[in-house]
Coordinates of C-alpha atoms in Angstrom, one line a residue:
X710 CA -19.1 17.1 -45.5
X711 CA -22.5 18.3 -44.5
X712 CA -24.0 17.0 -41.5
X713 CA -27.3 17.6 -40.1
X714 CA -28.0 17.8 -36.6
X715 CA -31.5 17.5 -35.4
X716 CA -31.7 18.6 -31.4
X717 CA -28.8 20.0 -31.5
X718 CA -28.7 22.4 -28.7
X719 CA -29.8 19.5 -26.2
X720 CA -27.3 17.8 -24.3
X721 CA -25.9 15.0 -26.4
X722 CA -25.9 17.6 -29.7
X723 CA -24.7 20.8 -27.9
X724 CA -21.5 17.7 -27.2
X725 CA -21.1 16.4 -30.5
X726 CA -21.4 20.0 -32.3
X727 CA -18.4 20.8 -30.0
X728 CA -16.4 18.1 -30.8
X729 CA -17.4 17.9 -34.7
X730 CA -16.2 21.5 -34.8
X731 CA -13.0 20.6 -32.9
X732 CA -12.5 18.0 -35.0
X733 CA -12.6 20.2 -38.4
X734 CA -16.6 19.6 -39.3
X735 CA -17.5 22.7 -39.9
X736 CA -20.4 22.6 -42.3
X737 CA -23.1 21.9 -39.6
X738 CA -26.6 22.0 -40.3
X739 CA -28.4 22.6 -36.5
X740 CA -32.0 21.7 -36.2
X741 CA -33.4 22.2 -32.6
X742 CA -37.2 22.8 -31.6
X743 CA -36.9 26.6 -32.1
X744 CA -36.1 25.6 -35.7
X745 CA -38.2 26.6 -38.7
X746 CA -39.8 23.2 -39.9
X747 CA -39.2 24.5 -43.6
X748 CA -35.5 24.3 -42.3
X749 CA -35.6 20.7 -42.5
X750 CA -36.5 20.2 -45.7
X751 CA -33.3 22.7 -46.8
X752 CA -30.7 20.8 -44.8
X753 CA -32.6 17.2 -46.0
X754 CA -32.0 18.1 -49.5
X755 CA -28.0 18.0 -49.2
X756 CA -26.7 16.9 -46.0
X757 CA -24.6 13.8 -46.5
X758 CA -24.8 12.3 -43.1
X759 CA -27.7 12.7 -40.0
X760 CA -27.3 12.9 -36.2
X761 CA -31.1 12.3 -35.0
X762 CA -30.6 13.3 -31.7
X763 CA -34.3 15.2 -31.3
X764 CA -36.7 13.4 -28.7
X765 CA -39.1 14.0 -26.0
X766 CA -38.6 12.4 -22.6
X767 CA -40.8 14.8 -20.2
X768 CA -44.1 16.0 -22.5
X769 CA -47.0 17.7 -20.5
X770 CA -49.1 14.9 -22.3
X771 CA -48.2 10.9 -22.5
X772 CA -49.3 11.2 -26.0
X773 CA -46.3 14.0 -27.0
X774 CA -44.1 10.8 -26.8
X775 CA -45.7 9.3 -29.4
X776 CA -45.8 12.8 -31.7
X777 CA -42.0 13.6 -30.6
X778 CA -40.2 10.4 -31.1
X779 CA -42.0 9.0 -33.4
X780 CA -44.0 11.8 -35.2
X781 CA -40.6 14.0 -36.1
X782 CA -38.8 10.8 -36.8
X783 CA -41.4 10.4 -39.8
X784 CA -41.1 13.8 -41.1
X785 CA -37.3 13.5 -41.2
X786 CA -37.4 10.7 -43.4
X787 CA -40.4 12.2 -45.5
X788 CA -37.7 15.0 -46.0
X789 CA -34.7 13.0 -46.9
X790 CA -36.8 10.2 -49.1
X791 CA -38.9 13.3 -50.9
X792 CA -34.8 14.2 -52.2
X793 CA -33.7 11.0 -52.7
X794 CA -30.9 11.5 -50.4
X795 CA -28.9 8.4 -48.9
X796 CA -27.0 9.4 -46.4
X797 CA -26.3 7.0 -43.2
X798 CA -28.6 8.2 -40.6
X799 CA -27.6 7.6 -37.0
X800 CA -30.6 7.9 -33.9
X801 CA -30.5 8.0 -30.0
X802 CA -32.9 5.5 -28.6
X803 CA -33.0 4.3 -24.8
X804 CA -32.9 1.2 -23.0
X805 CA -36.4 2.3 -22.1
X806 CA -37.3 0.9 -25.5
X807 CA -37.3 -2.6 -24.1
X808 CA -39.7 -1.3 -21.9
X809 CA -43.8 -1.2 -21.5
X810 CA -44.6 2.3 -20.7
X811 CA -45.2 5.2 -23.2
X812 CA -41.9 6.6 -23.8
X813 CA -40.0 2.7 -24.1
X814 CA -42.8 2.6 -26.4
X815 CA -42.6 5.4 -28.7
X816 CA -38.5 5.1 -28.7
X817 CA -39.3 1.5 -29.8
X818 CA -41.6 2.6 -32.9
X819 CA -38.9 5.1 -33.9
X820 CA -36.1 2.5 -34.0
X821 CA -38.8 0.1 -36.0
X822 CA -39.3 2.9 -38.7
X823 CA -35.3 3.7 -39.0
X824 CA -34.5 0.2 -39.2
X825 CA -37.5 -0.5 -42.2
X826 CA -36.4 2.8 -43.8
X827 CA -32.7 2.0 -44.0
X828 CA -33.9 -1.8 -45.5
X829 CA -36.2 -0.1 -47.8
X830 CA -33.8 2.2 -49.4
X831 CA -30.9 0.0 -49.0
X832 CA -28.6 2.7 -46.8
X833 CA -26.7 2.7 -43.4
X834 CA -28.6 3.3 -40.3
X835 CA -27.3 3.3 -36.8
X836 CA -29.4 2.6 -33.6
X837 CA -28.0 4.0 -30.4
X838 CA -30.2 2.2 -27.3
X839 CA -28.3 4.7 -24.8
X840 CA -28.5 4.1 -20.6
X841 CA -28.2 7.2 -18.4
X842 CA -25.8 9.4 -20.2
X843 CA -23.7 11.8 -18.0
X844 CA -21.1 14.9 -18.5
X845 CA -21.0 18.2 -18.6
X846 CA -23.8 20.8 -20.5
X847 CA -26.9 18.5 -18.7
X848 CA -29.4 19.5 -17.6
X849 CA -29.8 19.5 -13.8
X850 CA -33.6 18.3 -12.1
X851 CA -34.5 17.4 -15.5
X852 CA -33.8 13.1 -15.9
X853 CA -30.7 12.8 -15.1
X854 CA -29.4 11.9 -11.4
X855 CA -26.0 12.7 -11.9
X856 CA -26.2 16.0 -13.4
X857 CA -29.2 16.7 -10.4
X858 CA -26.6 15.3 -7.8
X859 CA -23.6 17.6 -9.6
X860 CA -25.6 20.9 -9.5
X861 CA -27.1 20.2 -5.9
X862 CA -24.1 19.2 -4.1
X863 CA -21.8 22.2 -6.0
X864 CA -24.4 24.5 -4.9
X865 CA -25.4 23.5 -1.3
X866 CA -28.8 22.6 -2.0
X867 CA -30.1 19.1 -0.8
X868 CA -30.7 15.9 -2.7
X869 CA -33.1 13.3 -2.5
X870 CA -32.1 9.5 -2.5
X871 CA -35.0 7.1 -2.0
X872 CA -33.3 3.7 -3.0
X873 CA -29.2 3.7 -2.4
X874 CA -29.4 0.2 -3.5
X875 CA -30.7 1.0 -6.9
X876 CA -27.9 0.6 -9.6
X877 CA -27.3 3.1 -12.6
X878 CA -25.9 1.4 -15.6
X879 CA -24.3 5.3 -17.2
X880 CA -22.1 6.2 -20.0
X881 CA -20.2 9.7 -20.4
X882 CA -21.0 11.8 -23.0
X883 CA -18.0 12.1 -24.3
X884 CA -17.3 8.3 -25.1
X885 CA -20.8 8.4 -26.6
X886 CA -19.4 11.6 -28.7
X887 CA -16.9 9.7 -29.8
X888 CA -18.4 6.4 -30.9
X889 CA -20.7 8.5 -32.6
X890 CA -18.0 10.1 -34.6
X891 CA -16.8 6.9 -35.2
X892 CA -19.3 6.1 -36.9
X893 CA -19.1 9.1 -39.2
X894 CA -15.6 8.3 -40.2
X895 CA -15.6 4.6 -40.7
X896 CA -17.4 4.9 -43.7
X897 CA -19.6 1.8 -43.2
X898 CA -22.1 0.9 -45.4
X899 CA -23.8 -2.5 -43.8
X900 CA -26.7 -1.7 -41.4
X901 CA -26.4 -2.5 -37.6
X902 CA -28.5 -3.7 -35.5
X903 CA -27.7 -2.1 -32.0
X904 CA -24.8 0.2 -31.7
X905 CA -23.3 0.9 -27.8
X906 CA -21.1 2.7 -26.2
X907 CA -18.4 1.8 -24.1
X908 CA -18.0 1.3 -21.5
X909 CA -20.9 1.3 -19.1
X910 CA -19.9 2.1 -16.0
X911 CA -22.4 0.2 -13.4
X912 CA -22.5 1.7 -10.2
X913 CA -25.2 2.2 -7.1
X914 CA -27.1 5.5 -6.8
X915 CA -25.9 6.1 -3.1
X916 CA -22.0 4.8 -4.2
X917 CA -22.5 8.3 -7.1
X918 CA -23.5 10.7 -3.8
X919 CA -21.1 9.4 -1.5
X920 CA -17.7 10.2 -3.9
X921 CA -19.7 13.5 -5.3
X922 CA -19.7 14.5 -1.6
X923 CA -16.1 13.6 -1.5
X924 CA -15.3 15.7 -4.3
X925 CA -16.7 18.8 -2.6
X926 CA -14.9 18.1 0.8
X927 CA -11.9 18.2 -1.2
X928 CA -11.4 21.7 -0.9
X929 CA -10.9 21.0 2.7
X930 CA -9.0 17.4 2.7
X931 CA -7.2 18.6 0.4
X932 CA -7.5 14.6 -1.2
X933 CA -7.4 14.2 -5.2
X934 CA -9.9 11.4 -6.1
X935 CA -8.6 8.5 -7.4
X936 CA -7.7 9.2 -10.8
X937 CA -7.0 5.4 -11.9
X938 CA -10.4 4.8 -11.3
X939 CA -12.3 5.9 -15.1
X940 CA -15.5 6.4 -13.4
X941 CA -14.8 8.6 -10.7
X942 CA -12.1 10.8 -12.9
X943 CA -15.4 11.6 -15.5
X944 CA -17.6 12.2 -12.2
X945 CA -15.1 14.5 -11.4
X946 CA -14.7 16.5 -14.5
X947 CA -18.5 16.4 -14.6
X948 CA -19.0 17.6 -10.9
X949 CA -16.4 20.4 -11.5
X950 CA -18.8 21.8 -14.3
X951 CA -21.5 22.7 -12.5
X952 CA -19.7 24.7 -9.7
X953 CA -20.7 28.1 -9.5
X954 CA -19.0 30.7 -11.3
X955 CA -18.7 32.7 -8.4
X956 CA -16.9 29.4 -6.3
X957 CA -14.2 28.5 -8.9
X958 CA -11.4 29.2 -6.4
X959 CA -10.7 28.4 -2.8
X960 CA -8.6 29.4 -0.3
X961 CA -5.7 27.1 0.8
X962 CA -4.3 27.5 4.5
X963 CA -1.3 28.9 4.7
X964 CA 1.7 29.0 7.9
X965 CA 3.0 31.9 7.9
X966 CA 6.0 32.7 10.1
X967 CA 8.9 35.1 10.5
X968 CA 10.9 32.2 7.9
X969 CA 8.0 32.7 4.9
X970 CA 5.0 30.3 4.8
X971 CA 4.8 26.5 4.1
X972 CA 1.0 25.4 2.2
X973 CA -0.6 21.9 1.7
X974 CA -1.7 22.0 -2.3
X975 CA -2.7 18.5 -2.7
X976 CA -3.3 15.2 -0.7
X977 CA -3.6 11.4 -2.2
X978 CA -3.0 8.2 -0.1
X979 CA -1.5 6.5 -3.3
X980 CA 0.4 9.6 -4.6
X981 CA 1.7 11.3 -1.7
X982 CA 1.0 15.0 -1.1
X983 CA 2.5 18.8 -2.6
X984 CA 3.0 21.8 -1.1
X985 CA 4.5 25.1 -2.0
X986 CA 7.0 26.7 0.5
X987 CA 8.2 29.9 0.6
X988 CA 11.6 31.0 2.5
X989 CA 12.3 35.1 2.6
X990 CA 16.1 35.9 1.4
X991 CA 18.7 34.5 4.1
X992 CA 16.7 32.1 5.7
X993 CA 17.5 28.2 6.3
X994 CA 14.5 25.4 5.8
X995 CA 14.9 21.7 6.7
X996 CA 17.9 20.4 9.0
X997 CA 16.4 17.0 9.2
X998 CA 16.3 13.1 7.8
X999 CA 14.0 10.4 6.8
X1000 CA 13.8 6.9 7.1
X1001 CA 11.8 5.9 4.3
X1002 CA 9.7 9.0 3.4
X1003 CA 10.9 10.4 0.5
X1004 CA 10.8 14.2 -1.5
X1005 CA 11.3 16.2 -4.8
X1006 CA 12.1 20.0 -4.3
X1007 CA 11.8 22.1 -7.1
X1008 CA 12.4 25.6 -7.1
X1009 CA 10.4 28.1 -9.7
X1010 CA 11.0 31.8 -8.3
X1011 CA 14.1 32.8 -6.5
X1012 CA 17.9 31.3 -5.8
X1013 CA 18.4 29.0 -3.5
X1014 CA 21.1 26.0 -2.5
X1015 CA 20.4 22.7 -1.3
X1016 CA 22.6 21.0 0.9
X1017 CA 23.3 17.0 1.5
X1018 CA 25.3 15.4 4.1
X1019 CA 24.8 11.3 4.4
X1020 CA 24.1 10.5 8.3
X1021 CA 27.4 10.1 10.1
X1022 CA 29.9 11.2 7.4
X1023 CA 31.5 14.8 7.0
X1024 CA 30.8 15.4 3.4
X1025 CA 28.1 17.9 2.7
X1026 CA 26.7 18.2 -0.9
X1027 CA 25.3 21.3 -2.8
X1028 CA 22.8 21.9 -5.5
X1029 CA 22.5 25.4 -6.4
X1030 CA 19.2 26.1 -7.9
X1031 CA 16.8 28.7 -8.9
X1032 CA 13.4 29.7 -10.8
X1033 CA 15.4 30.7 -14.2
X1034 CA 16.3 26.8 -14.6
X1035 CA 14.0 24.6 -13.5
X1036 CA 15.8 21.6 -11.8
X1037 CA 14.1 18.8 -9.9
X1038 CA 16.2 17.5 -6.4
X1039 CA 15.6 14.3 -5.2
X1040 CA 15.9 14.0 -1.3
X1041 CA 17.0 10.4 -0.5
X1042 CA 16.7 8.7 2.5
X1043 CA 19.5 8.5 5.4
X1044 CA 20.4 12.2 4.3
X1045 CA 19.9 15.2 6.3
X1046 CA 19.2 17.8 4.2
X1047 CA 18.2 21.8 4.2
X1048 CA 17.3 24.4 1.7
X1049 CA 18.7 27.8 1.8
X1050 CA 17.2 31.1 0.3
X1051 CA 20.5 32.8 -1.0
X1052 CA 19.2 35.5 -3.3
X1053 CA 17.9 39.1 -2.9
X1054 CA 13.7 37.9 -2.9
X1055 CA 11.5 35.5 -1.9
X1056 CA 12.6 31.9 -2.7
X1057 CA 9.3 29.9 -3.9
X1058 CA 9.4 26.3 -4.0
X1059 CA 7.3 23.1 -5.0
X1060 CA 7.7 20.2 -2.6
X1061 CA 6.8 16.6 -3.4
X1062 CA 6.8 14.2 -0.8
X1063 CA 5.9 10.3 -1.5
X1064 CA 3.4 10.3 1.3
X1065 CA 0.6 12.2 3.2
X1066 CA 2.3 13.8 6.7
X1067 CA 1.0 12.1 9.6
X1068 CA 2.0 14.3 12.8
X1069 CA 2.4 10.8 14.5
X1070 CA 4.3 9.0 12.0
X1071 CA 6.3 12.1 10.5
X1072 CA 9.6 10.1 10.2
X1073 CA 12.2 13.2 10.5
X1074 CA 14.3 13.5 12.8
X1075 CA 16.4 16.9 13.3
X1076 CA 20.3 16.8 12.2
X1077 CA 22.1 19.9 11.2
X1078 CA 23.9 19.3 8.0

């Protein structure tokens, strides 16, 4: 299947050319601004469906709008009409087209001309009127908030909020990738009136700053956002992509004693907390019990045996574990339990606990086993 692609290296096509090529598409015809305009003509002649993604949104001159959006529009369908070709044709618009001002305007006479062209010549058209897309591969102080936010925040240069009251309706760019691609494959051959994407996530400008600024104070709270939450897990995955190269990792805190060292890895008020302890050959960890709090050891490099022993009985349990098997211990309550490094090297193991330690409210209390 050949599929032409006209702005494709802007954000929404540099997307979708990803995922098409994931996906298996590789005959991909990519028109971009840079592109010779005889290229058109070429890939109109025999592509068999068309992403018109190609637009202007921030022209020196108001009257580029008009010349972009509609102008280009107009020689794409010159190109495909002059070859008789029918494929479906699906085009970005904006919610701005609703709108009086020159770009809502000249969005609005491009979705009046691929509307009247697809009636004309009797094929499949789809009309995307798209609100503030966001994801990774935007551009940053360009027009979008979010990606401007994103890049600021990740790399410590201020933002500007006038109205934290003002609310974003946004979409992410992959759902509008895949609706897109759902499109392709469905094989439809009515014309639409509007397509959308979904969902919209509808959310206040100064609600977007405030978790973005909780995602970068993460590295020091150690807190995961809350995952459950769609919005904030595509913030997220969008914040992260516009780190710095040079600022991919960070430093946890390690305590380091004569025993081996014991790290906080991850914090959530919902999910509890991990850590990664580490116990040099011969020594004892633990000697203690819980009320309610509850844990999950598991070992991945070195030997080690975990002892049991339920609160006032004489039976002690044993698990003898190590990093060649990998065997998850649950710690229940009303046990007093330790871990022991019995091999020749450092003992290295991943702690799960069902809440986030509170030095106040640690509910362990010291027992030998």
């Amino acid at each position: 299947m050949k599929i032409l692609i006209t702005g494709a290296k802007g954000f929404v096509g540099k997307n979708l050319t990803a995922e098409l090529r994931n996906q298996g598409f590789n005959d991909l015809m990519e028109f971009d601004i840079d592109s010779e305009i005889e290229t058109l003509d070429e890939y109109a002649a025999s592509c068999d469906f068309v992403f018109h993604l190609a637009g202007v949104n921030r022209p020196k001159e108001q009257s580029e709008f008009m010349e972009g959006n509609f102008g280009f529009t107009s020689q794409l369908l010159k190109a495909l009409k002059k070859h008789d070709n029918q494929a479906p044709i699906l085009i970005t618009s904006s919610t701005q087209a609703a709108l009086d001002n020159p770009y809502g305007e000249s969005k609005k006479a491009g979705e009046n001309l691929i509307f009247n062209y697809g009636k004309e010549n009797n094929l499949t058209v789809f009309v995307y009127r798209l609100p503030n897309v966001f994801g990774k591969w935007c551009r940053p102080n360009y027009n979008s908030a979010v990606a401007t936010f994103c890049h600021n925040t990740a790399n410590d240069l201020s933002i500007q909020i006038n109205d934290p009251e003002v609310v974003m309706n946004l979409v992410y760019i992959d759902d509008v990738v895949a609706s897109f691609i759902d499109k392709l494959k469905s094989g439809k051959t009515e014309t639409e009136i509007y397509s959308e994407v979904q969902p919209v996530h509808t959310i206040k400008l100064g609600a977007i700053v405030d978790l973005i600024n909780q995602f970068k104070e993460s590295r020091t709270t150690l807190q995961v956002p809350d995952m459950s939450d769609a919005f904030t897990k595509k913030l997220y995955s969008t914040y992260l992509s516009y780190l710095p190269e040079d600022k991919f990792s960070y430093f946890l805190k390690m305590n380091v004693d004569n025993r081996g060292s014991f790290t906080e890895f991850l914090k959530s008020n919902d999910r509890g907390q991990v850590s990664v302890n580490i116990s040099k050959p011969g020594i004892t960890k633990g000697n203690h019990w819980h009320h309610t709090k509850n844990e999950k050891f598991l070992v991945v490099s070195g030997k080690g045996v975990i002892r049991f022993r339920k609160i006032n009985t004489e039976e002690i349990i044993e698990y003898h574990v190590s990093g060649e098997k990998l065997e998850v211990v649950d710690i229940p309550v009303g046990y007093t339990h330790n871990i022991e490094n019995i091999g020749e090297s450092d003992m290295v193991t991943v702690m799960w606990v069902n809440e986030v330690f509170e030095p106040n409210k640690s509910d362990t209390f010291f027992e030998k086993v």
